Amino acid sequence: TAEVRDITVAAVRGKEQPFAIEQARIRAPQDDEVRVKIVATGLCHTDLIVRDQYYPVPLPAVLGHEGAGIVEAVGPNVRELKPGDHVVLTYGQCGHCNPCRGGHGAYCRDFFALNFGGDDGHGHTAITDAKGEPLHDHFFAQSSFATYALAREINAIRVPQDAPLELLGPLGCGIQTGAGAVLNSLKVRSGSSFASYGAGAVGLSAVMAAKVAGATTIIAIDVVPSRLELATELGATHVVNSRDVDVIEAVRGITGGGADFALESTGRPDVLSAGIEALAGLGMMGVVGAPKLGTTASFDVNNLLLGGRSIRGIVEGDSVPQVFIPQLVTLYQQGRFPFDRLVKFYPLEQINQAAEDSTKGITLKPILRIA
Ligand code: NAD
Ligand code: ZN
């Protein structure tokens, strides 16, 4: 039976503080939990906004929410997973509220508590630091900036053993978000136009998915030229550097009036407003970029109304992870969703470098190699 384990973690001790590599301990899996030996974990922009306390996750905490690894031990009520299974860890959902039962776990009634609460929901953490003090954890129901992590069976998604496990963690959040927004939420149609505001990890995943969906005009908008170049290689038919040109005019010009579908992943309200302005009639804007809590954005009410336009918030690409993550793996294996082009690997010890490279726009999707 499983015991408490010594682990290494990258912890955030205070707001805007660098990640600190520390020794810690993690308890055995209980109930429907699995303990996973983490092979690699992606670094997502959301880890950094939580480090900087845009969202009030209690500190000190172990973050990390794009973990991939091998099931090491299972709790007594785990039904399907077994030690040795390869899994991608994704967001937490309760599994029994109405949204969860309807296949919309990303809108679980307990989403904030389960993913950002910093404990098991009853005030207990599974991780203690070297002094025996609790470290806040359960971040996205995993806290995978660590050599081992606990997840529930519902958010540990089995993937084929012949897929490159060290690459797959970002399918649990950032990549799933961009691709799912296009394929599941917006339902981008063959022959339609799509504009991606932001060509980061989420935005470029959306570009690749729009190509999979058969969109014939795919516009990537960013301020970093190297990202726009990569967007072209991944399927963008047009790129717009919004530092150089008026983005509304540019998108209207390329599409002949406005985009049928758009996704905002910069987290900037001014970009969101511009994107809504540049929608075609009946066009739909998906919102995934996350600004500070309380941020507002404005739009012209009559432009929205008279054109039948809509704006839709999207969490985690509206996916049923058990279905969608394996689909993305297959698309990747067929060469139709080459998300490996976004990735650069770092050892866990270089997590602060990875964060800096991500913030500066040097690295699109850092993955920390852990085992
Ligand atoms: P990222 O930093 O890689 O991407 C953001 C991109 O926006 C960058 O390429 C940046 O150059 C670009 N940008 C910044 N200012 C711009 C401007 N004025 N005009 C055009 N482009 C501009 O981050 P990411 O990992 O792709 O994540 C994107 C956002 O999505 C973040 O806010 C993240 O927190 C959020 N997110 C949301 C969900 C969800 O479920 N809704 C899931 C994952 C990530
Ligand atoms: Zn729920």
XYZ file of N, CA and C in Angstrom, residues 101-257:
471
model
N -22.722 16.861 -14.820
C -23.510 15.751 -15.373
C -23.867 15.983 -16.824
N -23.984 17.263 -17.221
C -24.296 17.576 -18.601
C -23.076 17.584 -19.510
N -21.923 17.161 -18.998
C -20.719 17.150 -19.830
C -20.036 18.507 -19.903
N -20.322 19.387 -18.926
C -19.730 20.723 -18.922
C -18.955 20.951 -17.628
N -18.019 20.055 -17.361
C -17.250 20.119 -16.115
C -16.458 21.404 -15.945
N -16.161 22.075 -17.062
C -15.429 23.341 -16.963
C -16.288 24.432 -16.324
N -17.601 24.188 -16.242
C -18.499 25.144 -15.585
C -19.085 24.535 -14.317
N -18.349 23.596 -13.749
C -18.729 22.989 -12.470
C -19.042 24.078 -11.444
N -20.071 23.838 -10.639
C -20.441 24.823 -9.610
C -19.305 25.060 -8.630
N -18.466 24.065 -8.458
C -17.359 24.197 -7.509
C -16.036 24.464 -8.221
N -16.093 24.947 -9.471
C -14.854 25.072 -10.256
C -13.796 25.887 -9.516
N -14.188 27.043 -8.987
C -13.171 27.901 -8.364
C -12.549 27.207 -7.157
N -13.379 26.625 -6.308
C -12.856 25.950 -5.109
C -11.970 24.761 -5.483
N -12.398 23.987 -6.477
C -11.657 22.766 -6.819
C -10.338 23.066 -7.523
N -10.267 24.205 -8.212
C -9.082 24.494 -9.017
C -8.186 25.583 -8.420
N -8.805 26.488 -7.658
C -8.048 27.618 -7.122
C -8.128 27.707 -5.600
N -8.756 26.738 -4.956
C -9.010 26.830 -3.510
C -7.774 26.616 -2.643
N -6.791 25.882 -3.176
C -5.542 25.706 -2.432
C -5.573 24.608 -1.383
N -6.665 23.839 -1.334
C -6.700 22.686 -0.432
C -7.741 21.693 -0.934
N -8.061 20.696 -0.098
C -8.966 19.636 -0.561
C -10.437 20.007 -0.433
N -10.705 21.264 -0.095
C -12.089 21.708 0.063
C -12.564 21.603 1.502
N -11.774 20.929 2.335
C -12.102 20.807 3.760
C -10.975 21.393 4.619
N -10.148 22.237 4.004
C -9.096 22.910 4.765
C -7.821 22.111 4.937
N -7.715 20.955 4.274
C -6.507 20.145 4.420
C -5.697 20.154 3.133
N -4.387 20.160 3.278
C -3.533 19.995 2.109
C -2.900 18.614 2.167
N -2.467 18.122 0.995
C -1.822 16.810 0.916
C -0.310 16.932 1.027
N 0.188 18.157 0.880
C 1.633 18.396 0.854
C 2.040 19.184 2.094
N 3.170 18.761 2.690
C 3.772 19.547 3.772
C 5.203 19.887 3.382
N 5.676 21.020 3.862
C 7.035 21.443 3.497
C 8.067 20.782 4.407
N 9.324 21.166 4.257
C 10.411 20.512 4.995
C 10.261 20.683 6.510
N 9.551 21.747 6.929
C 9.337 21.976 8.364
C 8.068 21.294 8.862
N 7.350 20.620 7.941
C 6.108 19.971 8.340
C 4.897 20.894 8.271
N 5.094 22.107 7.740
C 3.976 23.051 7.602
C 3.232 22.751 6.309
N 1.896 22.928 6.296
C 1.154 22.673 5.055
C 1.536 23.636 3.937
N 1.632 23.090 2.731
C 1.798 23.912 1.523
C 0.473 23.845 0.785
N -0.090 24.977 0.413
C -1.345 24.946 -0.346
C -1.132 24.195 -1.647
N -2.135 23.402 -2.017
C -1.981 22.497 -3.156
C -3.345 22.285 -3.801
N -3.552 21.145 -4.408
C -4.786 20.881 -5.161
C -5.006 21.927 -6.243
N -3.934 22.610 -6.695
C -4.078 23.602 -7.753
C -4.522 22.880 -9.017
N -5.641 23.288 -9.575
C -6.267 22.566 -10.691
C -6.351 21.068 -10.384
N -6.658 20.792 -9.110
C -6.805 19.406 -8.672
C -5.578 18.571 -9.011
N -4.373 19.172 -8.936
C -3.147 18.415 -9.207
C -1.882 18.998 -8.550
N -1.589 20.306 -8.687
C -0.313 20.869 -8.192
C 0.872 20.058 -8.720
N 1.096 20.169 -10.023
C 2.051 19.266 -10.674
C 3.437 19.849 -10.934
N 3.793 20.976 -10.319
C 5.203 21.385 -10.297
C 5.865 20.607 -9.165
N 5.916 19.305 -9.331
C 6.347 18.410 -8.261
C 6.697 17.055 -8.858
N 7.502 16.301 -8.161
C 7.892 14.986 -8.677
C 6.755 13.968 -8.591
N 5.824 14.183 -7.632
C 4.608 13.355 -7.554
C 3.431 14.285 -7.288
N 2.278 13.916 -7.802
C 1.088 14.743 -7.591
C -0.120 13.843 -7.380
N -1.081 14.354 -6.612
C -2.355 13.659 -6.425
C -3.398 14.288 -7.343
N -4.183 13.438 -7.979
C -5.325 13.910 -8.770
C -6.482 12.977 -8.447
N -7.676 13.335 -8.904
C -8.784 12.390 -8.799
C -8.885 11.642 -10.119
N -9.511 10.484 -10.054
C -9.634 9.702 -11.287
C -10.328 10.520 -12.381
N -11.260 11.377 -11.991
C -12.031 12.141 -12.973
C -11.170 13.149 -13.738
N -10.032 13.576 -13.183
C -9.200 14.542 -13.919
C -7.821 13.996 -14.299
N -7.668 12.675 -14.267
C -6.454 12.018 -14.765
C -6.864 11.229 -16.012
N -6.456 11.714 -17.167
C -6.974 11.204 -18.430
C -5.971 10.218 -19.038
N -6.397 8.973 -19.197
C -5.488 7.974 -19.749
C -5.180 8.286 -21.215
N -3.896 8.188 -21.578
C -3.476 8.416 -22.966
C -2.692 7.199 -23.434
N -2.590 6.997 -24.763
C -1.904 5.797 -25.263
C -0.430 5.764 -24.851
N 0.053 4.547 -24.601
C 1.444 4.385 -24.137
C 2.442 4.730 -25.235
N 1.993 4.700 -26.511
C 2.949 4.984 -27.594
C 3.022 6.474 -27.939
N 2.297 7.311 -27.218
C 2.395 8.762 -27.433
C 3.501 9.318 -26.533
N 4.190 10.395 -26.971
C 5.310 10.942 -26.186
C 4.830 11.678 -24.936
N 4.834 10.968 -23.819
C 4.222 11.468 -22.584
C 4.779 12.824 -22.151
N 6.112 13.019 -22.323
C 6.726 14.269 -21.842
C 6.167 15.493 -22.565
N 5.537 15.275 -23.705
C 5.001 16.380 -24.503
C 3.540 16.700 -24.178
N 2.835 15.773 -23.528
C 1.371 15.821 -23.549
C 0.712 16.682 -22.471
N 1.474 17.081 -21.431
C 0.859 17.812 -20.316
C 0.033 19.023 -20.741
N 0.540 19.864 -21.659
C -0.224 21.062 -22.043
C -1.578 20.756 -22.684
N -1.794 19.518 -23.097
C -3.136 19.157 -23.581
C -4.158 19.275 -22.450
N -3.686 19.238 -21.204
C -4.591 19.331 -20.058
C -5.136 20.726 -19.823
N -4.447 21.763 -20.350
C -4.999 23.121 -20.151
C -4.868 24.008 -21.367
N -3.681 24.607 -21.569
C -3.560 25.672 -22.574
C -3.913 25.228 -23.978
N -3.441 24.060 -24.367
C -3.654 23.596 -25.742
C -5.116 23.168 -25.906
N -5.612 22.478 -24.889
C -7.028 22.073 -24.894
C -7.936 23.305 -24.960
N -7.528 24.372 -24.282
C -8.338 25.587 -24.256
C -8.447 26.207 -25.647
N -7.304 26.382 -26.321
C -7.345 27.005 -27.640
C -8.044 26.125 -28.657
N -7.700 24.851 -28.661
C -8.281 23.935 -29.644
C -9.764 23.704 -29.350
N -10.102 23.531 -28.092
C -11.494 23.271 -27.716
C -12.378 24.483 -27.970
N -11.834 25.685 -27.750
C -12.622 26.891 -28.015
C -13.084 26.898 -29.468
N -12.185 26.505 -30.369
C -12.498 26.507 -31.802
C -13.408 25.344 -32.174
N -13.079 24.151 -31.684
C -13.787 22.953 -32.156
C -15.078 22.681 -31.373
N -15.046 22.961 -30.051
C -16.214 22.629 -29.218
C -17.128 23.823 -28.967
N -16.542 24.998 -28.688
C -17.374 26.132 -28.251
C -17.857 26.930 -29.451
N -16.909 27.467 -30.229
C -17.305 28.294 -31.378
C -17.839 27.429 -32.516
N -17.375 26.194 -32.581
C -17.740 25.305 -33.699
C -17.451 25.971 -35.045
N -16.191 26.368 -35.202
C -15.751 27.013 -36.447
C -16.058 26.087 -37.619
N -16.663 26.662 -38.666
C -17.127 25.855 -39.800
C -16.118 25.844 -40.934
N -16.164 24.789 -41.708
C -15.407 24.703 -42.951
C -15.790 25.881 -43.848
N -14.781 26.531 -44.422
C -15.031 27.648 -45.328
C -15.230 28.989 -44.653
N -15.213 29.029 -43.334
C -15.475 30.280 -42.608
C -14.170 31.032 -42.333
N -14.315 32.236 -41.761
C -13.133 33.014 -41.361
C -13.010 33.029 -39.841
N -11.755 32.983 -39.392
C -11.472 32.926 -37.961
C -10.315 33.864 -37.648
N -10.472 34.676 -36.590
C -9.402 35.584 -36.166
C -8.978 35.245 -34.750
N -7.669 35.002 -34.562
C -7.132 34.687 -33.245
C -6.407 35.906 -32.703
N -7.012 36.568 -31.713
C -6.371 37.723 -31.073
C -5.444 37.201 -29.998
N -4.144 37.194 -30.306
C -3.156 36.547 -29.462
C -2.633 35.310 -30.175
N -1.330 35.244 -30.343
C -0.694 34.068 -30.950
C 0.286 33.469 -29.957
N -0.169 33.352 -28.714
C 0.575 32.620 -27.703
C 0.203 31.144 -27.803
N 0.447 30.411 -26.728
C 0.173 28.968 -26.757
C -1.309 28.689 -27.017
N -2.180 29.460 -26.376
C -3.618 29.254 -26.563
C -4.028 29.685 -27.975
N -3.589 30.855 -28.387
C -3.991 31.392 -29.683
C -3.495 30.550 -30.849
N -2.277 30.047 -30.756
C -1.752 29.210 -31.846
C -2.417 27.829 -31.853
N -2.804 27.342 -30.708
C -3.579 26.095 -30.681
C -4.911 26.308 -31.387
N -5.473 27.494 -31.201
C -6.725 27.827 -31.885
C -6.506 27.897 -33.395
N -5.381 28.461 -33.806
C -5.062 28.544 -35.247
C -4.963 27.138 -35.841
N -4.239 26.255 -35.175
C -4.110 24.870 -35.681
C -5.476 24.190 -35.756
N -6.302 24.431 -34.750
C -7.624 23.800 -34.726
C -8.524 24.366 -35.818
N -8.387 25.659 -36.099
C -9.197 26.276 -37.161
C -8.846 25.652 -38.507
N -7.565 25.328 -38.668
C -7.163 24.646 -39.902
C -7.779 23.244 -39.948
N -7.720 22.537 -38.815
C -8.359 21.207 -38.739
C -9.839 21.314 -39.106
N -10.486 22.392 -38.635
C -11.924 22.564 -38.868
C -12.245 22.969 -40.302
N -11.220 23.389 -41.059
C -11.447 23.745 -42.456
C -11.749 25.209 -42.704
N -11.458 26.073 -41.716
C -11.613 27.516 -41.965
C -10.691 27.903 -43.118
N -11.151 28.775 -43.991
C -10.338 29.120 -45.164
C -9.646 30.466 -45.019
N -10.103 31.302 -44.090
C -9.369 32.521 -43.741
C -9.050 32.422 -42.252
N -7.751 32.372 -41.944
C -7.326 32.232 -40.546
C -6.335 33.355 -40.273
N -6.734 34.280 -39.395
C -5.914 35.467 -39.123
C -5.331 35.360 -37.718
N -4.016 35.497 -37.606
C -3.380 35.554 -36.291
C -2.967 36.996 -36.027
N -3.301 37.484 -34.830
C -2.999 38.863 -34.441
C -2.129 38.816 -33.197
N -0.980 39.494 -33.243
C -0.103 39.537 -32.066
C 0.797 40.752 -32.227
N 1.682 40.942 -31.239
C 2.642 42.042 -31.322
C 4.077 41.521 -31.411
N 4.256 40.207 -31.412
C 5.590 39.598 -31.465
C 5.776 38.958 -32.851
N 6.678 39.531 -33.683
C 6.827 39.039 -35.058
C 7.127 37.547 -35.159
N 7.959 36.994 -34.272
C 8.308 35.570 -34.380
C 7.067 34.687 -34.186
N 6.140 35.129 -33.357
C 4.905 34.351 -33.136
C 4.024 34.388 -34.378
N 4.022 35.529 -35.054
C 3.214 35.647 -36.263
C 3.810 34.780 -37.375
N 5.139 34.719 -37.426
C 5.792 33.847 -38.406
C 5.408 32.384 -38.174
N 5.482 31.963 -36.921
C 5.115 30.576 -36.602
C 3.640 30.327 -36.916
N 2.801 31.329 -36.653
C 1.363 31.191 -36.951
C 1.162 30.846 -38.420
N 1.931 31.488 -39.287
C 1.825 31.214 -40.728
C 2.174 29.763 -41.019
N 3.227 29.267 -40.356
C 3.634 27.873 -40.585
C 2.582 26.890 -40.062
N 1.817 27.321 -39.054
C 0.838 26.408 -38.445
C -0.544 26.496 -39.082
N -0.713 27.393 -40.056
C -2.005 27.407 -40.748
C -2.653 28.765 -40.921
N -2.079 29.827 -40.314
C -2.675 31.155 -40.517
C -2.511 31.553 -41.978
N -3.585 32.043 -42.579
C -3.491 32.528 -43.959
C -3.083 33.996 -43.987
N -3.299 34.711 -42.869
C -2.942 36.124 -42.757
C -2.444 36.390 -41.340
N -1.527 37.344 -41.214
C -1.109 37.768 -39.873
C -1.204 39.287 -39.779
N -1.488 39.761 -38.570
C -1.604 41.198 -38.325
C -0.773 41.526 -37.094
N 0.185 42.445 -37.264
C 0.900 42.950 -36.097
C 0.174 44.205 -35.643
N -0.505 44.095 -34.491
C -1.374 45.198 -34.065
C -0.575 46.385 -33.523
N 0.761 46.252 -33.459
C 1.583 47.437 -33.164
C 1.672 48.340 -34.382
N 1.590 47.722 -35.564
C 1.859 48.476 -36.799
C 0.609 49.022 -37.470
N -0.511 48.310 -37.342
C -1.694 48.701 -38.114
C -2.926 48.744 -37.217
N -3.979 49.355 -37.703
C -5.258 49.365 -37.000
C -5.902 47.991 -37.170
N -6.063 47.290 -36.057
C -6.455 45.882 -36.133
C -7.887 45.721 -36.663
N -8.775 46.636 -36.326
C -10.172 46.517 -36.792
C -10.218 46.654 -38.314
N -9.549 47.678 -38.824
C -9.499 47.853 -40.283
C -8.851 46.662 -40.959
N -7.779 46.173 -40.382
C -7.043 45.064 -41.003
C -7.927 43.819 -41.095
N -8.597 43.470 -40.005
C -9.417 42.245 -40.002
C -10.631 42.419 -40.920
N -11.239 43.583 -40.891
C -12.368 43.828 -41.800
C -11.903 43.754 -43.253
N -10.729 44.281 -43.528
C -10.200 44.274 -44.892
C -9.930 42.859 -45.392
N -9.267 42.065 -44.574
C -8.899 40.696 -44.978
C -10.146 39.844 -45.200
N -11.129 40.018 -44.324
C -12.304 39.136 -44.371
C -13.424 39.700 -45.251
N -13.264 40.940 -45.708
C -14.340 41.563 -46.468
C -15.544 41.857 -45.589
N -15.289 42.442 -44.434
C -16.398 42.890 -43.580
C -16.286 42.500 -42.121
